[in-house]
Short mmCIF file of C-alpha atoms and ligand atoms in Angstrom, two decimals:
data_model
loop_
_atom_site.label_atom_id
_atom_site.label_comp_id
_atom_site.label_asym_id
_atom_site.label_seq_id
_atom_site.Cartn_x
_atom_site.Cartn_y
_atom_site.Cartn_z
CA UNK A 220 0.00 0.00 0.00
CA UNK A 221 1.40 3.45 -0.63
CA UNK A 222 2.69 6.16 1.13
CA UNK A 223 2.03 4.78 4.51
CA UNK A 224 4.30 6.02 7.57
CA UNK A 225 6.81 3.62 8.88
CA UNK A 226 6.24 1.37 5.76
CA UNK A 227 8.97 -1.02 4.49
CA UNK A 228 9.89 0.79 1.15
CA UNK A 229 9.97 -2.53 -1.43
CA UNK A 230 11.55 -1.52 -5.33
CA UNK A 231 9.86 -4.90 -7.23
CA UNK A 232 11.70 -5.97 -10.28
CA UNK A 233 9.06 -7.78 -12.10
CA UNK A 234 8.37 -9.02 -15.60
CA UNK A 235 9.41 -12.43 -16.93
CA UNK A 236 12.30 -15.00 -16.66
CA UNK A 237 15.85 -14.78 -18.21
CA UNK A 238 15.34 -10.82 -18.89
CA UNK A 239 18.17 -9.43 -16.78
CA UNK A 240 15.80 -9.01 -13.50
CA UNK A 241 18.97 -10.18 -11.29
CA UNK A 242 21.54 -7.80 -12.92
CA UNK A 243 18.79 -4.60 -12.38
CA UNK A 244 18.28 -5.84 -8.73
CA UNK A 245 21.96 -6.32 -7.85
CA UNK A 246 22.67 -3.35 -9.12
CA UNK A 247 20.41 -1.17 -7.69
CA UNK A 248 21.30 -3.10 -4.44
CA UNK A 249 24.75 -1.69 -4.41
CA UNK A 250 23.25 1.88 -3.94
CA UNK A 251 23.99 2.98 -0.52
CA UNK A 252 21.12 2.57 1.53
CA UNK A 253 19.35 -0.36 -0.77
CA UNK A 254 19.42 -3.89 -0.27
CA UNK A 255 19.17 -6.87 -2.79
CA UNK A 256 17.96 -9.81 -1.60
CA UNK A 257 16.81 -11.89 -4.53
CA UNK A 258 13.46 -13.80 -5.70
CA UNK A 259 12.06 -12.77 -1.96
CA UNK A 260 8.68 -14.95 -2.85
CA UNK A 261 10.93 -18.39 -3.13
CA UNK A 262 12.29 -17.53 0.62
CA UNK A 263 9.45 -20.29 1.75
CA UNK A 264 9.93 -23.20 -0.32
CA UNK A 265 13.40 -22.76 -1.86
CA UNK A 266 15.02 -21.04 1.64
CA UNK A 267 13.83 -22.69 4.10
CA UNK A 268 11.67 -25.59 3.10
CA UNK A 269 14.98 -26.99 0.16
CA UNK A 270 17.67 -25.42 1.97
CA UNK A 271 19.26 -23.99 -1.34
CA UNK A 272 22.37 -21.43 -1.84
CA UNK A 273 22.04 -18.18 -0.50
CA UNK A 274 23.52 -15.60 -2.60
CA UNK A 275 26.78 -14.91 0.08
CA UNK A 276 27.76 -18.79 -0.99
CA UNK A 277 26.50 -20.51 2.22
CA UNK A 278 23.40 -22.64 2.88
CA UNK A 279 20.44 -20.89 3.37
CA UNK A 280 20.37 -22.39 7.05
CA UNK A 281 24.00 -21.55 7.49
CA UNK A 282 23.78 -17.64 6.45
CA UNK A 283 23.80 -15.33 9.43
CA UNK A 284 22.01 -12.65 7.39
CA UNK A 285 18.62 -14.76 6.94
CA UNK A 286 18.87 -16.46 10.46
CA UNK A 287 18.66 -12.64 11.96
CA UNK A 288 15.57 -11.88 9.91
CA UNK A 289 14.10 -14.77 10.13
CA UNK A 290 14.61 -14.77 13.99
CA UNK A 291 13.26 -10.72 14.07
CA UNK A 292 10.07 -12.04 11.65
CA UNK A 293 8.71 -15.39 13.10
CA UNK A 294 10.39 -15.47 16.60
CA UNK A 295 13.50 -17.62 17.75
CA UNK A 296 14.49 -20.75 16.22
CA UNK A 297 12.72 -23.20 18.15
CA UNK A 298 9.93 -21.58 18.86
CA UNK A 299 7.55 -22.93 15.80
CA UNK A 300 8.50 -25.87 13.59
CA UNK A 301 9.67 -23.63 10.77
CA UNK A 302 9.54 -26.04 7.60
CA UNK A 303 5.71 -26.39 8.25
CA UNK A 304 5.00 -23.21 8.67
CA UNK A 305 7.22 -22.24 5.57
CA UNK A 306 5.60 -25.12 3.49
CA UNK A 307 2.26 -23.89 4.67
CA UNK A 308 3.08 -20.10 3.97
CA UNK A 309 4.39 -20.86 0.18
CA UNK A 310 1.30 -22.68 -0.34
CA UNK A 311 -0.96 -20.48 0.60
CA UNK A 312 1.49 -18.01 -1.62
CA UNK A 313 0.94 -20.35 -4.60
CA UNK A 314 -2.68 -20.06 -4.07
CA UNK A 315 -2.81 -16.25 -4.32
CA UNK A 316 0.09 -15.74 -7.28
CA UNK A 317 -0.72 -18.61 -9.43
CA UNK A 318 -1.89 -17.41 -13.29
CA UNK A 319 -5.87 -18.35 -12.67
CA UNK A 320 -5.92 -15.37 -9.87
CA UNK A 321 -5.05 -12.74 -11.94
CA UNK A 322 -8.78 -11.73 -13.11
CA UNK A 323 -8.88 -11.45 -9.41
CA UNK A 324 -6.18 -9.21 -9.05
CA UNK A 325 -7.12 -7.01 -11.94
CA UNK A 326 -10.71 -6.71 -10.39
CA UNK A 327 -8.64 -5.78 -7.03
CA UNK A 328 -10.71 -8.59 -5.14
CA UNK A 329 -7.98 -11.47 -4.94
CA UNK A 330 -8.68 -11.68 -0.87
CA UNK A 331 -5.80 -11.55 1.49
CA UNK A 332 -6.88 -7.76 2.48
CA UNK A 333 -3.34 -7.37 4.30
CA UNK A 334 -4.74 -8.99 7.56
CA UNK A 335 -4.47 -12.94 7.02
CA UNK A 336 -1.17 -15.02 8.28
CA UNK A 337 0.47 -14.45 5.30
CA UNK A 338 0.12 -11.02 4.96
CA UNK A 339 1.31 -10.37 8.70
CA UNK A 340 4.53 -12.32 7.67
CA UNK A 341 5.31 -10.28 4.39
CA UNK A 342 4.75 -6.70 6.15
CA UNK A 343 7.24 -8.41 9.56
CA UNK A 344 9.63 -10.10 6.67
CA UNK A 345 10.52 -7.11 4.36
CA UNK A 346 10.73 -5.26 7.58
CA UNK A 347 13.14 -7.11 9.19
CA UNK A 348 14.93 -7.32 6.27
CA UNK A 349 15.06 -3.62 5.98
CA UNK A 350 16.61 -3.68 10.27
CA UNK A 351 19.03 -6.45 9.56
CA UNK A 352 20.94 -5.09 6.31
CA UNK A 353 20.27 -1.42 7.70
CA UNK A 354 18.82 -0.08 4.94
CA UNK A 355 15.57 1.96 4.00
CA UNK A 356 15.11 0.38 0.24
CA UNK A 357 14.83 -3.22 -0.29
CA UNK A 358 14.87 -4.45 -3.99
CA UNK A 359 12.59 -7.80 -4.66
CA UNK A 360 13.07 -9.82 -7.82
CA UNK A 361 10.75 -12.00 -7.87
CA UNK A 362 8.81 -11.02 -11.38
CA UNK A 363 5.50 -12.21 -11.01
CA UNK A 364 3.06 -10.04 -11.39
CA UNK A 365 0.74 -11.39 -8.79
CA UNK A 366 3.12 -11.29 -6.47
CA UNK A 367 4.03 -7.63 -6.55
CA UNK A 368 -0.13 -7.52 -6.43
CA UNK A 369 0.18 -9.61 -3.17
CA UNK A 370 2.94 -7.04 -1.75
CA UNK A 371 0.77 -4.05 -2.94
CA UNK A 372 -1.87 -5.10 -1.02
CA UNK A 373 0.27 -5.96 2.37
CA UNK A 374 0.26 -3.24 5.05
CA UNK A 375 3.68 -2.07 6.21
CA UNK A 376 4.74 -2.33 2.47
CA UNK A 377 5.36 0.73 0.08
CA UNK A 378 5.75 -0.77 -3.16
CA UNK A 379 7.45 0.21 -6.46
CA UNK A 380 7.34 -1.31 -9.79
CA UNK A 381 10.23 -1.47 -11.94
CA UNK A 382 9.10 -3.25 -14.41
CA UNK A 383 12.01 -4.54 -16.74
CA UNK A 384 11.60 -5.99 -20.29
CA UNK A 385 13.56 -7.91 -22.84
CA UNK A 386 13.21 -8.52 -26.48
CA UNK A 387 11.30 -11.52 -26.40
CA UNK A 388 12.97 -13.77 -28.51
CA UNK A 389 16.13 -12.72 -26.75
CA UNK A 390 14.30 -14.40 -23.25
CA UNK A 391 12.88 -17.50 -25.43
CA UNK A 392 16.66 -18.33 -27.00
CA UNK A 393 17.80 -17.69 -23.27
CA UNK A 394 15.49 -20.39 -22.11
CA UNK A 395 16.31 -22.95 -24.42
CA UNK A 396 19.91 -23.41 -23.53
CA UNK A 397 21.39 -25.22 -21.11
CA UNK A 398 22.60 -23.50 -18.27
CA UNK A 399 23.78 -24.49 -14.77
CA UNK A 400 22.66 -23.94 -11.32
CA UNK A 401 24.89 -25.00 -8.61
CA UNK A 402 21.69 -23.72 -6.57
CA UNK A 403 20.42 -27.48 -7.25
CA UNK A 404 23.83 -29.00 -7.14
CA UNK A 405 27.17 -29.52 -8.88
CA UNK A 406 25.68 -30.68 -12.48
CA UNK A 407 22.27 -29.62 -12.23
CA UNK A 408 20.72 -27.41 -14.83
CA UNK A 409 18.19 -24.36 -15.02
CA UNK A 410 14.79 -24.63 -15.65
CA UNK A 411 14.08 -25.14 -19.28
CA UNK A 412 10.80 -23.66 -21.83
CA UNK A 413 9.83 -24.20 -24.93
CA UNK A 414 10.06 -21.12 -27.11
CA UNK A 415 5.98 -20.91 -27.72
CA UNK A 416 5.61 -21.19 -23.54
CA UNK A 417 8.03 -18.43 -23.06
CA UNK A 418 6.54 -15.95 -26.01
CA UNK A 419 2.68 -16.93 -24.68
CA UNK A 420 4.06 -16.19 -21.17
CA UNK A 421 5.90 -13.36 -21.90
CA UNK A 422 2.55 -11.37 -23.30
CA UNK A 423 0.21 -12.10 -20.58
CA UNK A 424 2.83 -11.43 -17.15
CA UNK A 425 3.88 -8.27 -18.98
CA UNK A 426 0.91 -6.82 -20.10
CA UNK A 427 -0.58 -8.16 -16.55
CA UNK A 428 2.16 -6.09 -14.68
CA UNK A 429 1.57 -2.67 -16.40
CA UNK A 430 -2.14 -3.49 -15.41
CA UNK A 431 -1.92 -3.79 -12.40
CA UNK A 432 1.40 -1.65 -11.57
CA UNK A 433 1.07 1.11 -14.28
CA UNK A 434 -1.67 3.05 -13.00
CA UNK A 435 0.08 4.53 -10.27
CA UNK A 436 2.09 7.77 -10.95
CA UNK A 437 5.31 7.55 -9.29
CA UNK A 438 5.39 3.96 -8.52
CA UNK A 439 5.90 2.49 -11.99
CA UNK A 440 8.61 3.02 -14.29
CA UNK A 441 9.23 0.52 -17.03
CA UNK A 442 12.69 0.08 -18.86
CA UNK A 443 14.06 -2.78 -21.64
CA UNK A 444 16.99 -4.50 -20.76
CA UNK A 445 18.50 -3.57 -24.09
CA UNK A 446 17.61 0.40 -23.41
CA UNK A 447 19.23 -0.36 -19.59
CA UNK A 448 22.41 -1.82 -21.17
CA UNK A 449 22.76 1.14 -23.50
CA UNK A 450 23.29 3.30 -20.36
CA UNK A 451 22.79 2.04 -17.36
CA UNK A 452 23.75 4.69 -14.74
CA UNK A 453 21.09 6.95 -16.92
CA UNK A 454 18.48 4.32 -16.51
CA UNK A 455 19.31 3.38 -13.18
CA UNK A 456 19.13 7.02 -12.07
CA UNK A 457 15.90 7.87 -13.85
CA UNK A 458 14.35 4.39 -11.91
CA UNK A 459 15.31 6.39 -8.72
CA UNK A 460 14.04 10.05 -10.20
CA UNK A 461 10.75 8.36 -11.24
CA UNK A 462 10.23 6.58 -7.38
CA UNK A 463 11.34 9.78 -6.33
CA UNK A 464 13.55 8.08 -4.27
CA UNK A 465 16.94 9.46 -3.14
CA UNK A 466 20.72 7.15 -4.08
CA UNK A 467 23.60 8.35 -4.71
CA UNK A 468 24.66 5.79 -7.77
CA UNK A 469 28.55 7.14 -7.49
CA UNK A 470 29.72 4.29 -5.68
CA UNK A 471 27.94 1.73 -7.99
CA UNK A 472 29.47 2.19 -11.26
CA UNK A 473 33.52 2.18 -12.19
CA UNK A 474 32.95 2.90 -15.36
CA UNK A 475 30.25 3.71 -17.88
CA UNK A 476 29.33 0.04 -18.10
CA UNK A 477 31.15 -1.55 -15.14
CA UNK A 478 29.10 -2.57 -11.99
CA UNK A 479 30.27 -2.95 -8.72
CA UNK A 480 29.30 -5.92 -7.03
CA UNK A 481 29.77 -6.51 -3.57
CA UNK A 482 28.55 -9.27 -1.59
CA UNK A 483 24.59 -10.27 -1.51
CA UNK A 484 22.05 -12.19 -0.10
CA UNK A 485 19.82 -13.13 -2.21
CA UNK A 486 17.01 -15.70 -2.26
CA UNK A 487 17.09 -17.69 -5.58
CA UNK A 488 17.83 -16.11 -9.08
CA UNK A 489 19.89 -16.73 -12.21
CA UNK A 490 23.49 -18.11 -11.39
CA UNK A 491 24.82 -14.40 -12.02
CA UNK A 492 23.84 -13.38 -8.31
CA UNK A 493 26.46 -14.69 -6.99
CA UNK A 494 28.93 -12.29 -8.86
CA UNK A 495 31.23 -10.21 -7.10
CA UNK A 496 33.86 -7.34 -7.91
CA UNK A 497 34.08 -5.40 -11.02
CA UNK A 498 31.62 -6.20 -13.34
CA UNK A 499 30.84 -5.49 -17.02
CA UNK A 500 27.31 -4.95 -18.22
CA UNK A 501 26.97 -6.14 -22.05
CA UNK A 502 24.10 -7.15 -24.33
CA UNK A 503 23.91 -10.82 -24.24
CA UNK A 504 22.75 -10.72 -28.27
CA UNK A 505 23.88 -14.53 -29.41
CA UNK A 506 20.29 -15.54 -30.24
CA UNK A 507 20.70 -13.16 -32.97
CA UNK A 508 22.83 -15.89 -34.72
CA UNK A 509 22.29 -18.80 -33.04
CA UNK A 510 18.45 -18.83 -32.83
CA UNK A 511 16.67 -20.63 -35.61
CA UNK A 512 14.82 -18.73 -37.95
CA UNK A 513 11.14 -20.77 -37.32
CA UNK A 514 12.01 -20.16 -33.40
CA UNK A 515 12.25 -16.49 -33.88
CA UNK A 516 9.12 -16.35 -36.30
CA UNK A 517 7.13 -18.25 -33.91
CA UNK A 518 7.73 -15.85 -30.74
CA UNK A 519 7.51 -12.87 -32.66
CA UNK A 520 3.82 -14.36 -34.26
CA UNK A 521 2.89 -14.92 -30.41
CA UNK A 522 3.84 -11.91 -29.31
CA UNK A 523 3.75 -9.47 -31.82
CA UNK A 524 0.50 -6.69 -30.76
CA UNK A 525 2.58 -6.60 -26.87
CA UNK A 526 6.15 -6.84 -28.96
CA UNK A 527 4.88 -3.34 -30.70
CA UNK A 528 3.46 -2.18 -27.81
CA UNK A 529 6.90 -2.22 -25.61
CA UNK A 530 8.98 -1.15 -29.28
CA UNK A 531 10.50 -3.97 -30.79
CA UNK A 532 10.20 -4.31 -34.15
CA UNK A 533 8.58 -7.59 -35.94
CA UNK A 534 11.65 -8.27 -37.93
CA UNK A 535 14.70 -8.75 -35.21
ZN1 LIG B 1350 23.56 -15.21 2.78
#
């Protein structure tokens, strides 16, 4: 909810997969005074229910960061049986993000109303996590739009919506290759989506988000990856004008496309999170020539009205 007093001030990175969301968030978490902390909605299941790698390197039971917000949010350890309420928490999250609900959300009567279990937890979580890394901003990339309409609706939560695009056969060839994720284990790969999923899926969450997000002056700003690479201190700066949000993005670039990453942790994401030190920021454009030509016909067919709409051309 907006502009409330003492609210937890939440930047949400949203739009689809394998568009850059981690790169925006971990950058804007090196601004003094921000925090990153990753995919915030997989904290239940992934965190603490799997266990997985937290974004500093260590277990997600073994990093000191999450233990003190999880301790300030739910109580001690040892207190509750934390898998089962975790489990019980992400499925009641399921139940309110999942693609059937978002009618609901458009309409603006998906439930919740900021007073059930779940919506106590949020507002105490991002809190917490705002006392524990001592800082006033924390960025969320968790993408889906029904989630940032689940955090919109939370009390204690002042959200923002940067909502972040890529070309959408870019995101389809990105999904199609094989990719590790030592989050699952030495040898384990990424999730992986046919390029007619990822087009059909790309239309409906983005359109979706600027429904739901874009009708709210100063707490919507949307920005392609590809217009973000071009200049990102610009972009990143006109993000903060836009939240009218004070950061002083000195620190944060070494150069006019060199990141500086320190550190994080962050709850799930692509492999990247868990870069550190100087860090260029280039266009990732291989599925320009490795992407077969019926692949890149078929996305652009799927998505072509909403691949106008957000200024990509038909022909790539
Ligand atoms: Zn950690």
């Amino acid at each position: 909810m907006d502009g409330q007093a003492g609210a937890t001030t939440v930047i949400y990175v949203g739009g689809t997969g394998r568009s850059g969301s981690t790169m925006l968030a971990n950058v804007l978490g090196e601004v003094p005074g921000f925090v990153s902390v990753g995919e915030v909605r997989f904290l239940w299941q992934r965190g603490i229910g799997q266990n997985r790698l937290c974004g500093c390197g260590e277990h997600f039971a073994d990093c000191p960061f999450w233990s003190d917000v999880l301790d300030l949010t739910l109580g001690p350890d040892g207190d509750t049986d934390r898998k089962e309420l975790a489990a019980r928490l992400h499925t009641e999250l399921e139940a309110r993000t999942r693609l059937r609900t978002l009618p609901q959300h458009l309409r603006g009567s998906a439930g919740g109303g900021g007073h059930d279990e779940l919506s106590t937890v949020l507002a105490r979580l991002y809190g917490a996590i705002s006392a524990v890394a001592g800082a006033d901003v924390v960025v969320d990339s968790s993408k889906l739009p029904t989630y940032a309409a689940v955090l919109d609706d939370t009390d204690g939560i002042d959200l923002r919506v940067a909502h972040f695009l890529r070309d959408p056969r870019a995101a389809a060839y990105s999904w199609q290759r094989k990719k590790l994720q030592p989050d699952l284990g030495p040898g384990a790969f990424m999730e992986r989506r046919g390029a007619g999923k990822s087009a059909v899926l790309w239309s409906v969450w983005n359109r979706s988000l600027e429904m739901l997000a874009g009708r709210r002056p100063n707490a919507y700003a949307r920005v392609t990856y590809e217009e973000f690479l071009a200049d990102p201190r610009e972009q990143a700066q006109s993000l903060l004008d836009t939240f009218a949000l004070d950061g002083d993005l000195t620190s944060v670039f070494a150069g006019p496309d060199t990141v500086r990453l320190s550190m994080n942790h962050t709850v799930a994401g692509n492999p990247s999170r868990h870069q550190q030190g100087l860090v260029p920021l280039v266009v990732d454009s291989e599925w320009r020539d490795q992407m077969s030509a019926t692949d890149r016909g078929a996305v652009a067919a799927l998505t072509w009205p909403t691949l106008r709409r957000y200024g990509y051309h038909l022909r790539s």
